[in-house]
Short mmCIF file of C-alpha atoms in Angstrom, two decimals:
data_model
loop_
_atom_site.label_atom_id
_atom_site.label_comp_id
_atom_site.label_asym_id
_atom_site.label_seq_id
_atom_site.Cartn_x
_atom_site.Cartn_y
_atom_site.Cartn_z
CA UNK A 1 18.76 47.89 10.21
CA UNK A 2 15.44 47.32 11.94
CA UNK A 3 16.43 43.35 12.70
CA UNK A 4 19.80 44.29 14.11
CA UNK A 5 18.77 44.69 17.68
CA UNK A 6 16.41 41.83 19.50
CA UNK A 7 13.51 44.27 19.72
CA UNK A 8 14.06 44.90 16.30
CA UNK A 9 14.10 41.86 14.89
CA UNK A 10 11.06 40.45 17.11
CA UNK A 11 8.86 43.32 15.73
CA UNK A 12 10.34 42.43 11.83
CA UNK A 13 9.30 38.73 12.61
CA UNK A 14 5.77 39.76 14.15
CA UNK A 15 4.92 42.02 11.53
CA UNK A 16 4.40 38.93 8.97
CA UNK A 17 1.42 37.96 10.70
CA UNK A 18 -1.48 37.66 8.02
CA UNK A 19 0.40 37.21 5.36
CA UNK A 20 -0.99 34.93 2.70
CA UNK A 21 0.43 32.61 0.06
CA UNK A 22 -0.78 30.31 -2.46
CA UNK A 23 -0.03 26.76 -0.28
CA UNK A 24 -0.78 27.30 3.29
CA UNK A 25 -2.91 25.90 6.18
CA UNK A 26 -5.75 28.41 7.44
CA UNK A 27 -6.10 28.20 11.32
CA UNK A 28 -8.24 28.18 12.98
CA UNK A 29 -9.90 26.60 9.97
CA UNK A 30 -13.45 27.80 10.75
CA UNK A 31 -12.00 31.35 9.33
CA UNK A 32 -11.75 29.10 5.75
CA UNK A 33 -13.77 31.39 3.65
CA UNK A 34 -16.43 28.89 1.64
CA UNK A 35 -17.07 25.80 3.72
CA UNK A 36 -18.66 22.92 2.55
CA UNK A 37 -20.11 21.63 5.75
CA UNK A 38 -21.97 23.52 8.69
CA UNK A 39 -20.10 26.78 10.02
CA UNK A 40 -18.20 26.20 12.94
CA UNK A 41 -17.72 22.35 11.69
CA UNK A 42 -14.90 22.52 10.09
CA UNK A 43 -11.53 21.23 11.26
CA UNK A 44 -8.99 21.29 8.69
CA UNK A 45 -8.44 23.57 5.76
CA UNK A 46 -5.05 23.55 3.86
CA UNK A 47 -3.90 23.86 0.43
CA UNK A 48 -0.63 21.88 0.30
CA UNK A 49 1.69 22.69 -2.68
CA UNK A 50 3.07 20.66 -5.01
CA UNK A 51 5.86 18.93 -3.75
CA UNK A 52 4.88 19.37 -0.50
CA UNK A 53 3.05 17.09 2.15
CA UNK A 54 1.16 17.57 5.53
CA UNK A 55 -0.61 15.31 8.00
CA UNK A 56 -3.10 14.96 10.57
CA UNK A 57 -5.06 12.84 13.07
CA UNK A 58 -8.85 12.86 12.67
CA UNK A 59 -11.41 11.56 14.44
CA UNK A 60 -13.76 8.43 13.51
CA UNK A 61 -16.79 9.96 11.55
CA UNK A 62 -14.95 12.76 10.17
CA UNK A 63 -14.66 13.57 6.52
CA UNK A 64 -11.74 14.75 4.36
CA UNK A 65 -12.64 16.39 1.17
CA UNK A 66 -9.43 16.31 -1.15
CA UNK A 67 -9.83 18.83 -4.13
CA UNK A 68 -7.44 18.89 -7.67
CA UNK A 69 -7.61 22.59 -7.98
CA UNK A 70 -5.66 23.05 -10.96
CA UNK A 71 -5.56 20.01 -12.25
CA UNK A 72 -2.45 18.76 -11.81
CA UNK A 73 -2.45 17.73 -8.14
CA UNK A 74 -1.76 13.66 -7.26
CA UNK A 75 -2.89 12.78 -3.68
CA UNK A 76 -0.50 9.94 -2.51
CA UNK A 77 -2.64 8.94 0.89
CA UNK A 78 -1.41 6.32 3.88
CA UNK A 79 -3.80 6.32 7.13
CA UNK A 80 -2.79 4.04 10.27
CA UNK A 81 -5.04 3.36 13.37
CA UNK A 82 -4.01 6.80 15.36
CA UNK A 83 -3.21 4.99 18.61
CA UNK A 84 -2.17 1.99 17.07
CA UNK A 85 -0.45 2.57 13.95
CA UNK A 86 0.73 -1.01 13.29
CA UNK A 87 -2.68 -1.67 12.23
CA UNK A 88 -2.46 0.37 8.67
CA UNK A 89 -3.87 0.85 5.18
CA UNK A 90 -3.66 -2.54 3.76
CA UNK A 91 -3.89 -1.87 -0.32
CA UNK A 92 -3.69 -5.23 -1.16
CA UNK A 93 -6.68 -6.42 1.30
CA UNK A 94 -8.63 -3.59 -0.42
CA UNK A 95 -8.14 -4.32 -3.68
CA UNK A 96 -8.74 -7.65 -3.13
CA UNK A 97 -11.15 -8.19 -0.35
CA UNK A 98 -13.64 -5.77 -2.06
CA UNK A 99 -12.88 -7.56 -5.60
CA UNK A 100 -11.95 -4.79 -7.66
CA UNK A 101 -8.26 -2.96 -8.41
CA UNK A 102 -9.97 0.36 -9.06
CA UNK A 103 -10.66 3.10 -6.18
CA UNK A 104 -13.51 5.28 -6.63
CA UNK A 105 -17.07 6.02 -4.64
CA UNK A 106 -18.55 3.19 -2.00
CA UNK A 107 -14.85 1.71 -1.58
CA UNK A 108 -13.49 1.00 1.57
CA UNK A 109 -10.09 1.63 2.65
CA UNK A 110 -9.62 -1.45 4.38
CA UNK A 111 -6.50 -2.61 7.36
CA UNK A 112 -4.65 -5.02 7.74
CA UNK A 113 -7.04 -6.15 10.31
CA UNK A 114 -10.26 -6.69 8.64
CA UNK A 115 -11.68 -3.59 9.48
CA UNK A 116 -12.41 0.18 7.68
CA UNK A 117 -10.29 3.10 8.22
CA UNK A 118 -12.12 5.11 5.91
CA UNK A 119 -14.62 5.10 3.03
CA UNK A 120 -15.10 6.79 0.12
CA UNK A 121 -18.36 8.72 0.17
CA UNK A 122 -17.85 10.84 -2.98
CA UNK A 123 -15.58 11.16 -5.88
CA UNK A 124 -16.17 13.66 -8.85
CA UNK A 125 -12.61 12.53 -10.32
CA UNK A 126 -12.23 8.74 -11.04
CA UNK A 127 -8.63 9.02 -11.67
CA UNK A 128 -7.26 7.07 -8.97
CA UNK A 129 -4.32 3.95 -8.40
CA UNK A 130 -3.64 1.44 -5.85
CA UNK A 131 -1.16 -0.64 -7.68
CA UNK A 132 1.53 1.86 -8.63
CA UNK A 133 2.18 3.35 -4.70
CA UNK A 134 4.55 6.75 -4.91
CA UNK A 135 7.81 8.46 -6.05
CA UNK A 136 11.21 7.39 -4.47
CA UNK A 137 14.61 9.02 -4.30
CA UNK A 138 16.52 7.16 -6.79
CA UNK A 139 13.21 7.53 -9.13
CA UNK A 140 13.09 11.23 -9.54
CA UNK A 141 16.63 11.60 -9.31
CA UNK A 142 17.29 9.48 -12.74
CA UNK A 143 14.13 10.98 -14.11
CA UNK A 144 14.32 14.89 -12.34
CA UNK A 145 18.02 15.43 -11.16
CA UNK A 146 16.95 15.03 -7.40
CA UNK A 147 14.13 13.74 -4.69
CA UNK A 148 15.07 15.36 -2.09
CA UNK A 149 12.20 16.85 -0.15
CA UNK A 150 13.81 20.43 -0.02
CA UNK A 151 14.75 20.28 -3.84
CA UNK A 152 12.80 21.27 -6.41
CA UNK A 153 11.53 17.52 -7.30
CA UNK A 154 10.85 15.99 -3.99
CA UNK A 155 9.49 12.56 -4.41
CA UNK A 156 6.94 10.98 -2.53
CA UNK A 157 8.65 8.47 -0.08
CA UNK A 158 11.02 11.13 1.25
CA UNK A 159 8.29 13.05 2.28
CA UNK A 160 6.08 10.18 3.84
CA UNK A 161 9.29 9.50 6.07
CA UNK A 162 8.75 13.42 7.02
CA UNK A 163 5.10 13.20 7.89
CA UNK A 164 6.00 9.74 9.56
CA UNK A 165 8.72 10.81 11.79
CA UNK A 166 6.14 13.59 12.91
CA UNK A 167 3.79 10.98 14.14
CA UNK A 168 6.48 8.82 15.76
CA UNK A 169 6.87 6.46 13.06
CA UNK A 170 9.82 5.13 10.81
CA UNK A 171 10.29 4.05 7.38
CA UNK A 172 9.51 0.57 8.06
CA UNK A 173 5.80 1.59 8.95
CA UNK A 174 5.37 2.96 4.88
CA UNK A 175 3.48 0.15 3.37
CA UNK A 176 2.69 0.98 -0.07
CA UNK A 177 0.43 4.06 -0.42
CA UNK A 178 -3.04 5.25 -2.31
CA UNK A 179 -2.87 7.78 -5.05
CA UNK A 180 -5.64 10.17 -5.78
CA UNK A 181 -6.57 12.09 -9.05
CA UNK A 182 -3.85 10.46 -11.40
CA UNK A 183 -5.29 7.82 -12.64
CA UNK A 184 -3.82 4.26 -13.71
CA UNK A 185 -6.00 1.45 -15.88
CA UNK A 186 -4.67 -2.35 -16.22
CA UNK A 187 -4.72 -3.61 -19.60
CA UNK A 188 -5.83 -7.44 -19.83
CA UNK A 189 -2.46 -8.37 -20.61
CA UNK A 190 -1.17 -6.48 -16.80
CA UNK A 191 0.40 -3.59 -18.32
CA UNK A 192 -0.53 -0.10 -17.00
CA UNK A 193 -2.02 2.57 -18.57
CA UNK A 194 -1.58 5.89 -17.10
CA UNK A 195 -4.59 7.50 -17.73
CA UNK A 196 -3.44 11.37 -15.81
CA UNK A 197 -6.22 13.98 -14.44
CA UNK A 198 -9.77 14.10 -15.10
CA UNK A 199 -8.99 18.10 -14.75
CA UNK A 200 -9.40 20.89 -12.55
CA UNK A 201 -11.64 20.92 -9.75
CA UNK A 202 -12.11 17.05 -9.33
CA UNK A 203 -12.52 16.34 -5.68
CA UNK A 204 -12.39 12.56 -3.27
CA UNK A 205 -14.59 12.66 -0.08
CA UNK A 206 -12.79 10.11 2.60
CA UNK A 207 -15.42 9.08 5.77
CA UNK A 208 -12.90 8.17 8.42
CA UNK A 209 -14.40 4.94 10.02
CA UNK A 210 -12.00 4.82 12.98
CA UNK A 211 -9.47 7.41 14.52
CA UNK A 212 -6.85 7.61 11.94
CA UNK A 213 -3.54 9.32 11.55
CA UNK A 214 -3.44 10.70 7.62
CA UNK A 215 -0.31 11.46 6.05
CA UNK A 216 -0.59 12.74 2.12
CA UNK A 217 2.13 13.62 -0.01
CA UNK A 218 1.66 15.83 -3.29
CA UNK A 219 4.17 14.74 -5.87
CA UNK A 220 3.51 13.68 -9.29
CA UNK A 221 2.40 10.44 -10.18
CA UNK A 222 5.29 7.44 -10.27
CA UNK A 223 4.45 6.74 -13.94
CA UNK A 224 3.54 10.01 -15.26
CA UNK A 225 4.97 9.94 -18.23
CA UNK A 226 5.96 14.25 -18.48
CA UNK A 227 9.62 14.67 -18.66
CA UNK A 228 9.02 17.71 -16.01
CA UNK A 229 7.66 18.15 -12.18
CA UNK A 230 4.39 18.94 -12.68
CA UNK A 231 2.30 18.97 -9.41
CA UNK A 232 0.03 21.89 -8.64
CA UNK A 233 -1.71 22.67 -5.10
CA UNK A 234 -3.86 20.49 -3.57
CA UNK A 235 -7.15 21.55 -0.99
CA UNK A 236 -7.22 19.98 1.93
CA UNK A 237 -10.80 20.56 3.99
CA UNK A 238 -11.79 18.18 6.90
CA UNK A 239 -14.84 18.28 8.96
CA UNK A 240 -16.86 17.05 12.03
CA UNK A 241 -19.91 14.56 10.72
CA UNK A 242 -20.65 10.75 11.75
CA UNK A 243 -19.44 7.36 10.58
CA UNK A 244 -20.95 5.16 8.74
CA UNK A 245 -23.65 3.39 10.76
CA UNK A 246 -26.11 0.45 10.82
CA UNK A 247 -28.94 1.26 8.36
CA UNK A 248 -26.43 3.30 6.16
CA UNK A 249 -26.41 1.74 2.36
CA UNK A 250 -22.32 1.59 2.32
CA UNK A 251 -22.59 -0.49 5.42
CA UNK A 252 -24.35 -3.17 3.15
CA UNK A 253 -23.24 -2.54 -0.17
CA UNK A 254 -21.45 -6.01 0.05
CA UNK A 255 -21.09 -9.13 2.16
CA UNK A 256 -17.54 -7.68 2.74
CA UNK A 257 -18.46 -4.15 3.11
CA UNK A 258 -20.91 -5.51 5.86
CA UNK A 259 -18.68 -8.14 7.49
CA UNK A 260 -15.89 -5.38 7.66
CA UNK A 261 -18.02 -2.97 9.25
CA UNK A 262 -19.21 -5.12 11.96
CA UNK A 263 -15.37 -5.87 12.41
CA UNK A 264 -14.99 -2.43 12.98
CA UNK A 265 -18.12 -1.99 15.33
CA UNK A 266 -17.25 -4.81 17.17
CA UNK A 267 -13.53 -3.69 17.56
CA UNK A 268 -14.58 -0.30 18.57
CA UNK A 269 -17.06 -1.37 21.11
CA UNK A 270 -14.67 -3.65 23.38
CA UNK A 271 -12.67 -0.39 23.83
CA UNK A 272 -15.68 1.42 24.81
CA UNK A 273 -15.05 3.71 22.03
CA UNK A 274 -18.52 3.63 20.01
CA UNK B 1 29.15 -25.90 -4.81
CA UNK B 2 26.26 -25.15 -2.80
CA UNK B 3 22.98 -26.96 -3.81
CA UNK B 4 20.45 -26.70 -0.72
CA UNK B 5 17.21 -28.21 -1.23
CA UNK B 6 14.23 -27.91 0.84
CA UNK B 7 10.54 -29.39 0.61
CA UNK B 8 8.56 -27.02 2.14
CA UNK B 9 5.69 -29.09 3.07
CA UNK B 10 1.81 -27.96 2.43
CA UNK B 11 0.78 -24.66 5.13
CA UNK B 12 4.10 -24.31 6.38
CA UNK B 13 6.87 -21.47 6.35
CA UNK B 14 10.47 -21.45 5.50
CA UNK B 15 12.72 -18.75 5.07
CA UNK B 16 16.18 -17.80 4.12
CA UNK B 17 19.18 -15.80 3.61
CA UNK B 18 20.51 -15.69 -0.26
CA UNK B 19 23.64 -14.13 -0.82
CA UNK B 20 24.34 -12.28 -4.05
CA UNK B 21 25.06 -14.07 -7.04
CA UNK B 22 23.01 -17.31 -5.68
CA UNK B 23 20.00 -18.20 -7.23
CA UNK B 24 17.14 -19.69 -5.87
CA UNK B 25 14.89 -22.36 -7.37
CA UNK B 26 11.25 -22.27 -6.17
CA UNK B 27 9.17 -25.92 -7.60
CA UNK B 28 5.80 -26.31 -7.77
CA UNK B 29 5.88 -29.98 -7.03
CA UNK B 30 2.15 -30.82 -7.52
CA UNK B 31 1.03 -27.93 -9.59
CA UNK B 32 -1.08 -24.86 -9.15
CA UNK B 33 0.06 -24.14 -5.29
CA UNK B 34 0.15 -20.24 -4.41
CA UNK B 35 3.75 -19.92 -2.85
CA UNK B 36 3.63 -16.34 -0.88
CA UNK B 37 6.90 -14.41 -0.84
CA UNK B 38 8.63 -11.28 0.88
CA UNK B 39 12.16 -10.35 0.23
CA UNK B 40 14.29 -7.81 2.55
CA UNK B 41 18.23 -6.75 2.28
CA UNK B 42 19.49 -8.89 4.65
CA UNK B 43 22.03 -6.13 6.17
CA UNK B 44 18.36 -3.11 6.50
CA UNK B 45 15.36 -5.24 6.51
CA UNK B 46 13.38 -1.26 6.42
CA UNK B 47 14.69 -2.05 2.69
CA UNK B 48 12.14 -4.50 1.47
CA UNK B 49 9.97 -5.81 -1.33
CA UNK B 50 7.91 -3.11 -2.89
CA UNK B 51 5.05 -4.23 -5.23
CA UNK B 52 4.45 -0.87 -6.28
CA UNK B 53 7.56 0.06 -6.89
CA UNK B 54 8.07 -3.41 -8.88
CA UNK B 55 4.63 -2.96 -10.51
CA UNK B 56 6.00 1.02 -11.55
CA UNK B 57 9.34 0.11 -12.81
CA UNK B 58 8.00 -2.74 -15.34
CA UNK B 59 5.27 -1.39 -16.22
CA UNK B 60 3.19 -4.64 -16.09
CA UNK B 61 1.36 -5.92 -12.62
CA UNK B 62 2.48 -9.75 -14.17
CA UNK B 63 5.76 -11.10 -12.95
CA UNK B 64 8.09 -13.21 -15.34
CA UNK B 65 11.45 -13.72 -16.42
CA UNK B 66 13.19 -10.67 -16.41
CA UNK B 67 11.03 -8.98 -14.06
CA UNK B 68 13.01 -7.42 -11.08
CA UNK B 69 12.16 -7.22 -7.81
CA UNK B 70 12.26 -3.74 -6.40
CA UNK B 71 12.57 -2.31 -2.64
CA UNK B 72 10.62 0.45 -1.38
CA UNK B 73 14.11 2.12 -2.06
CA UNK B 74 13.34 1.59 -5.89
CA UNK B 75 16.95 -0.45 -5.78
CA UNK B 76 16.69 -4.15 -6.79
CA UNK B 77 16.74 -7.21 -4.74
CA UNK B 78 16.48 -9.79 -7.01
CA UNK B 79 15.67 -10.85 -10.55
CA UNK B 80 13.69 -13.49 -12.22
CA UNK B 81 16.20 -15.60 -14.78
CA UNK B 82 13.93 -18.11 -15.66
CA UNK B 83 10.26 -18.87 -15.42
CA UNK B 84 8.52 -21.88 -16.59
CA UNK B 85 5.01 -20.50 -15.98
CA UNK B 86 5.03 -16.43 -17.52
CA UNK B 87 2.16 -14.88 -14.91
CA UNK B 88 2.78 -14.77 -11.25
CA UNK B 89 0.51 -12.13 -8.72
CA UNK B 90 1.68 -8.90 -7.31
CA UNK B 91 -1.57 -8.01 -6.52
CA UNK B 92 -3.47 -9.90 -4.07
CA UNK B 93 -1.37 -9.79 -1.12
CA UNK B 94 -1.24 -12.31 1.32
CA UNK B 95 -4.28 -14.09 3.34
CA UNK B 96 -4.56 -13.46 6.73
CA UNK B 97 -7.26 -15.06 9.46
CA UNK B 98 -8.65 -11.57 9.59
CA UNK B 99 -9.02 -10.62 5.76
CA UNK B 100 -10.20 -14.17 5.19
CA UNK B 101 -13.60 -13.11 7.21
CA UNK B 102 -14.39 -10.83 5.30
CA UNK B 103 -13.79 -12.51 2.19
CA UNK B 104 -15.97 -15.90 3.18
CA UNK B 105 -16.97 -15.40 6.53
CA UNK B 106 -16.66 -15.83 10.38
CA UNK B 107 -16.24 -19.16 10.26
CA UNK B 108 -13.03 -19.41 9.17
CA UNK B 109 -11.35 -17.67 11.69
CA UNK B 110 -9.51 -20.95 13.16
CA UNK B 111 -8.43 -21.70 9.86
CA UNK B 112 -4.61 -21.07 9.44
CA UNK B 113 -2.76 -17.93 6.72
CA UNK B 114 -0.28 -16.62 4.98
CA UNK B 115 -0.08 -13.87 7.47
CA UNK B 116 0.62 -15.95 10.78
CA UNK B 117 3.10 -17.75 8.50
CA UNK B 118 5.62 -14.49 7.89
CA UNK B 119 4.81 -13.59 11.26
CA UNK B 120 6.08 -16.36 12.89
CA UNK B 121 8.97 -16.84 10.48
CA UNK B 122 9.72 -12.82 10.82
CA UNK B 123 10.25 -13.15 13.98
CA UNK B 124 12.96 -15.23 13.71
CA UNK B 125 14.98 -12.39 12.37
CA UNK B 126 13.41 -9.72 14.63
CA UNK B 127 10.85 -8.58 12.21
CA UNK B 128 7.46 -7.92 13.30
CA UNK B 129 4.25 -6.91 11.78
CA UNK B 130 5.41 -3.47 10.80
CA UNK B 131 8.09 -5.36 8.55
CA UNK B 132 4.86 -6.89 6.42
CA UNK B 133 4.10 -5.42 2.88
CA UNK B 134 2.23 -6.27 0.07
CA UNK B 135 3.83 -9.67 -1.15
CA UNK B 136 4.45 -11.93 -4.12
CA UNK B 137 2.23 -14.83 -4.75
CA UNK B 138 4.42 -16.72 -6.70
CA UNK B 139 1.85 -19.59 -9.03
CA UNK B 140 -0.70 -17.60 -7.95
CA UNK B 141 -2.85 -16.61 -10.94
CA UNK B 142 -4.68 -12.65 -10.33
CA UNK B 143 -6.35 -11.00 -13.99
CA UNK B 144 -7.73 -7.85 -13.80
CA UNK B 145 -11.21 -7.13 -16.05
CA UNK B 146 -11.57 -3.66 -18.05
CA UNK B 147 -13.99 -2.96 -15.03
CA UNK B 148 -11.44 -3.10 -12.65
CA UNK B 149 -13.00 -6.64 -11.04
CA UNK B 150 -10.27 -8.96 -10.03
CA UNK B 151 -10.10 -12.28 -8.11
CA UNK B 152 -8.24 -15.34 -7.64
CA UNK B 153 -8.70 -17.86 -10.50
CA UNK B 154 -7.65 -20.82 -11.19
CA UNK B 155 -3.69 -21.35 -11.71
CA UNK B 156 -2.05 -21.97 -15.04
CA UNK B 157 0.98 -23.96 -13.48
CA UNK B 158 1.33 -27.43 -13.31
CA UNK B 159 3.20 -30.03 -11.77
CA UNK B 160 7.36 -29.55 -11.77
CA UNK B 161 7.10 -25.99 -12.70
CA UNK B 162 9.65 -24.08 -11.62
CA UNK B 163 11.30 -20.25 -11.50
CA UNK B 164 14.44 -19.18 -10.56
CA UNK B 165 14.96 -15.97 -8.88
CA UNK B 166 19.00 -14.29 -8.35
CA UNK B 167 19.93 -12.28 -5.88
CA UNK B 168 20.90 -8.97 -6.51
CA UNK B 169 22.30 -8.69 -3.17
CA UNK B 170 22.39 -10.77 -0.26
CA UNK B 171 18.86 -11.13 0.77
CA UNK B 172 16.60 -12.50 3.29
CA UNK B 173 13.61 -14.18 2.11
CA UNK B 174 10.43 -15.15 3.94
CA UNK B 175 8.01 -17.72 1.87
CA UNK B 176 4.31 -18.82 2.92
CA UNK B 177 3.62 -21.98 0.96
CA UNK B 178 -0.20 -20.86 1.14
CA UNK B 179 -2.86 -22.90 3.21
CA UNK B 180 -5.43 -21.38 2.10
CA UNK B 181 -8.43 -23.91 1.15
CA UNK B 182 -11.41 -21.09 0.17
CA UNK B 183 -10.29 -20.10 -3.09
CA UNK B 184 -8.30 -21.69 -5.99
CA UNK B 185 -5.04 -20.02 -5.76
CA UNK B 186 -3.99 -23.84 -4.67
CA UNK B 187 -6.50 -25.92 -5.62
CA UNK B 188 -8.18 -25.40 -2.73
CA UNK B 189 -5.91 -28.33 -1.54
CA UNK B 190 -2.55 -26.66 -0.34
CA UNK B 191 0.59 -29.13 -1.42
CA UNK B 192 4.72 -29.20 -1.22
CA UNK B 193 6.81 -27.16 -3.34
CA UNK B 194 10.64 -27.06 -3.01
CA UNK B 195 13.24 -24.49 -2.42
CA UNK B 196 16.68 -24.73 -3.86
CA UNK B 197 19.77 -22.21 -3.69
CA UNK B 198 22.80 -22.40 -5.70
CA UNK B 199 26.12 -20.68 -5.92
CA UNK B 200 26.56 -18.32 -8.51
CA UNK B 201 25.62 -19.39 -12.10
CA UNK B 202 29.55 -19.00 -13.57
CA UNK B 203 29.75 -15.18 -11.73
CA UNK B 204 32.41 -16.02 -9.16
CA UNK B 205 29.20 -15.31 -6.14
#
């Protein structure tokens, strides 16, 4: 057997190099074959599979394109203040504070703090839910046989804890999540409709206002009603560009679009960091 | 047989352990008074209150009776057994000095919240601002248009209502009777409301 001596199996292993597969990260991402920003620019491309998760910290005026490539991809999204990550993704300050339950272009993705972590410069999909947050293990383990994050049906918590632990945080730092390109609708009477994929190719443009820490998990929607899995890959493609600035129409869409933005600016400044 | 009651006067905090089986009575004394609420298992307080998980589970964003209360665990913490009222908010989260300036402005930073409330009753039990999720508003009264708009509106309780929640397992609950004087989720004059727990309703708890 080639593997059976150390020399052996080192040249086995090394021999995999450029191997490709459906779901993987391409690094350096710059070798990403179609970018949609300015060669050189780009800093992330992935394409996480379904069931799967990944994470990342990106720099304030960076955007993260998110793209449903089949069809069948859900988007479950937390971000948290990189070097501060008690100051998180506050979903009910979004919903509220911006006066409207629905996620789509020219939101905000508010903290708990008053201030942006990202906005939402583009959306092609508007099939999106803040109420509904992600899969847990006793969920998909009535409804799938298991949620384990190596089994076939991993749900969506399990794997937060994953990309979490990665980042030096613990369960108790999941507040509920975002979910992208499964959408959700509120009857008047408060009961959900779950109103699944706008179809293949939809895509969600984040601008992240701050340095953030992103974690996403892939999983199926919590209330998708289809007795099986089904969660196909996801793109994942980040690049350098600015943040929102004075002047910029998202930056006075609202009162409370402009009020949190100058929360953020004025945050940012005392630490010398814009 | 244990019958604790507590006023919990307008702005202030109060919290609690309730052991399974016990119920606990919360009374809107004067009527339309947002009453903010987080619920963790007393013995892991990393298992707490999930709205979406609740919100998931029922199918509904409206709590009433029947409606259980589910942990980010997707395991339940407690259930509503009776409900004078029929809508309370799983939505709108909890004020805090910081959201409120975006919402109406700078000046109302020295004005007091729900947030600093479970804050400084959290840390009574060693919980910190990590331990702070998307909360209950019981009273508190949050439709959502076809459109997606949403808001606080004026509450559709009155004076003496009350709801009774049980434990599902012995819990520890934080409550923010809600100052909050900018928007009608109290009448935009925060009052009293009472807390009672009881033993067991005839289970042996």
């Amino acid at each position: 057997m080639a593997t059976a001596t150390t020399y052996g199996a080192r040249d086995h292993a090394r021999a995999q190099e450029g191997a490709r597969a459906e779901a993987m990260p391409v690094v350096p991402a710059s070798a990403w074959p179609a970018p949609p920003c300015e060669a050189g620019h780009l800093v992330w491309a992935e394409t996480v599979a379904g069931g799967n998760y990944t994470h990342r910290v990106l720099a304030r005026g960076t955007e993260l394109r998110l793209t449903d490539l089949l069809g069948d991809a859900c988007a479950h999204l937390l971000l948290f203040v990189a070097d501060r990550p008690w100051e998180r993704l506050n979903v009910a300050d979004t919903v509220k504070v911006q006066w409207n339950a629905y996620l789509g272009e020219g939101r905000l993705l508010l903290s708990d703090q008053g201030r942006v972590l990202a906005s939402v410069v583009a959306d092609t999909s508007g099939r999106h839910d803040a109420l509904c947050g992600t899969s847990t293990l006793v969920r998909n383990t009535e409804r799938y046989g298991d949620g384990t994050p190596q089994s076939a049906s991993p749900a969506g918590r399990e794997l937060f804890k994953l990309a979490a632990a990665k980042n030096g945080l613990e369960p108790r730092d999941l507040p509920p999540s975002l979910s992208f390109f499964q959408g959700v609708e509120i009857r008047e009477d408060g009961a959900l409709d779950f109103t699944g994929s706008a179809g293949p190719g939809g895509s969600v443009t984040l601008r992240a206002e701050q340095d953030v820490t992103v974690l996403i998990a892939n999983v199926p929607h919590p209330v998708d009603p289809r007795p099986d899995y089904v969660c196909t890959p996801l793109e994942v493609l980040a690049w350098r560009s600015e943040a929102t600035r004075p002047g910029d129409q998202l930056w006075e869409t609202t009162p409370e679009s402009r009020r949190a933005f100058l929360n953020t600016a004025e945050f940012l400044a005392a630490r010398g960091l814009a | 047989m244990k019958n604790v009651k507590t006023v919990v006067p307008a702005r202030a905090a109060w919290s609690s352990v309730v052991r399974t089986g016990e119920t606990l009575t919360v009374t809107d004394l004067y009527g339309n008074q947002a009453v903010d609420f987080l619920v963790y298992d007393a013995h892991d307080t990393s298992v707490r209150y999930s709205a979406p998980d609740t919100i998931q589970a029922q199918g509904t964003i409206f709590l009433t009776t029947g409606s259980v209360l589910l942990s980010n665990e997707h395991t339940p913490l407690m259930t509503v057994v009776a409900d004078d009222v029929g809508r309370h908010d799983t939505v709108g989260g909890a004020c805090s000095k910081e959201s409120n300036t975006l919402r109406y402005g700078h000046h109302t930073w020295s004005q007091h919240a729900c947030v600093d409330n479970f804050l400084a009753e959290g840390v009574k039990y060693g919980l910190g601002k990590r331990d702070l999720v998307s909360n209950i508003n019981w009273y508190m009264n949050v439709p959502v248009e076809k459109d997606g708009t949403l808001g606080i509106v004026d509450g559709i309780s009155a004076p003496g209502l009350s709801l009774t929640l049980r434990a599902e397992r012995d819990v520890l609950v934080l409550v923010s009777n809600c100052p909050q004087i900018n928007n009608p989720c109290n009448g935009f004059e925060p009052t009293a409301v009472e807390m009672t727990i009881e033993a067991g309703r005839g289970d042996g708890a």
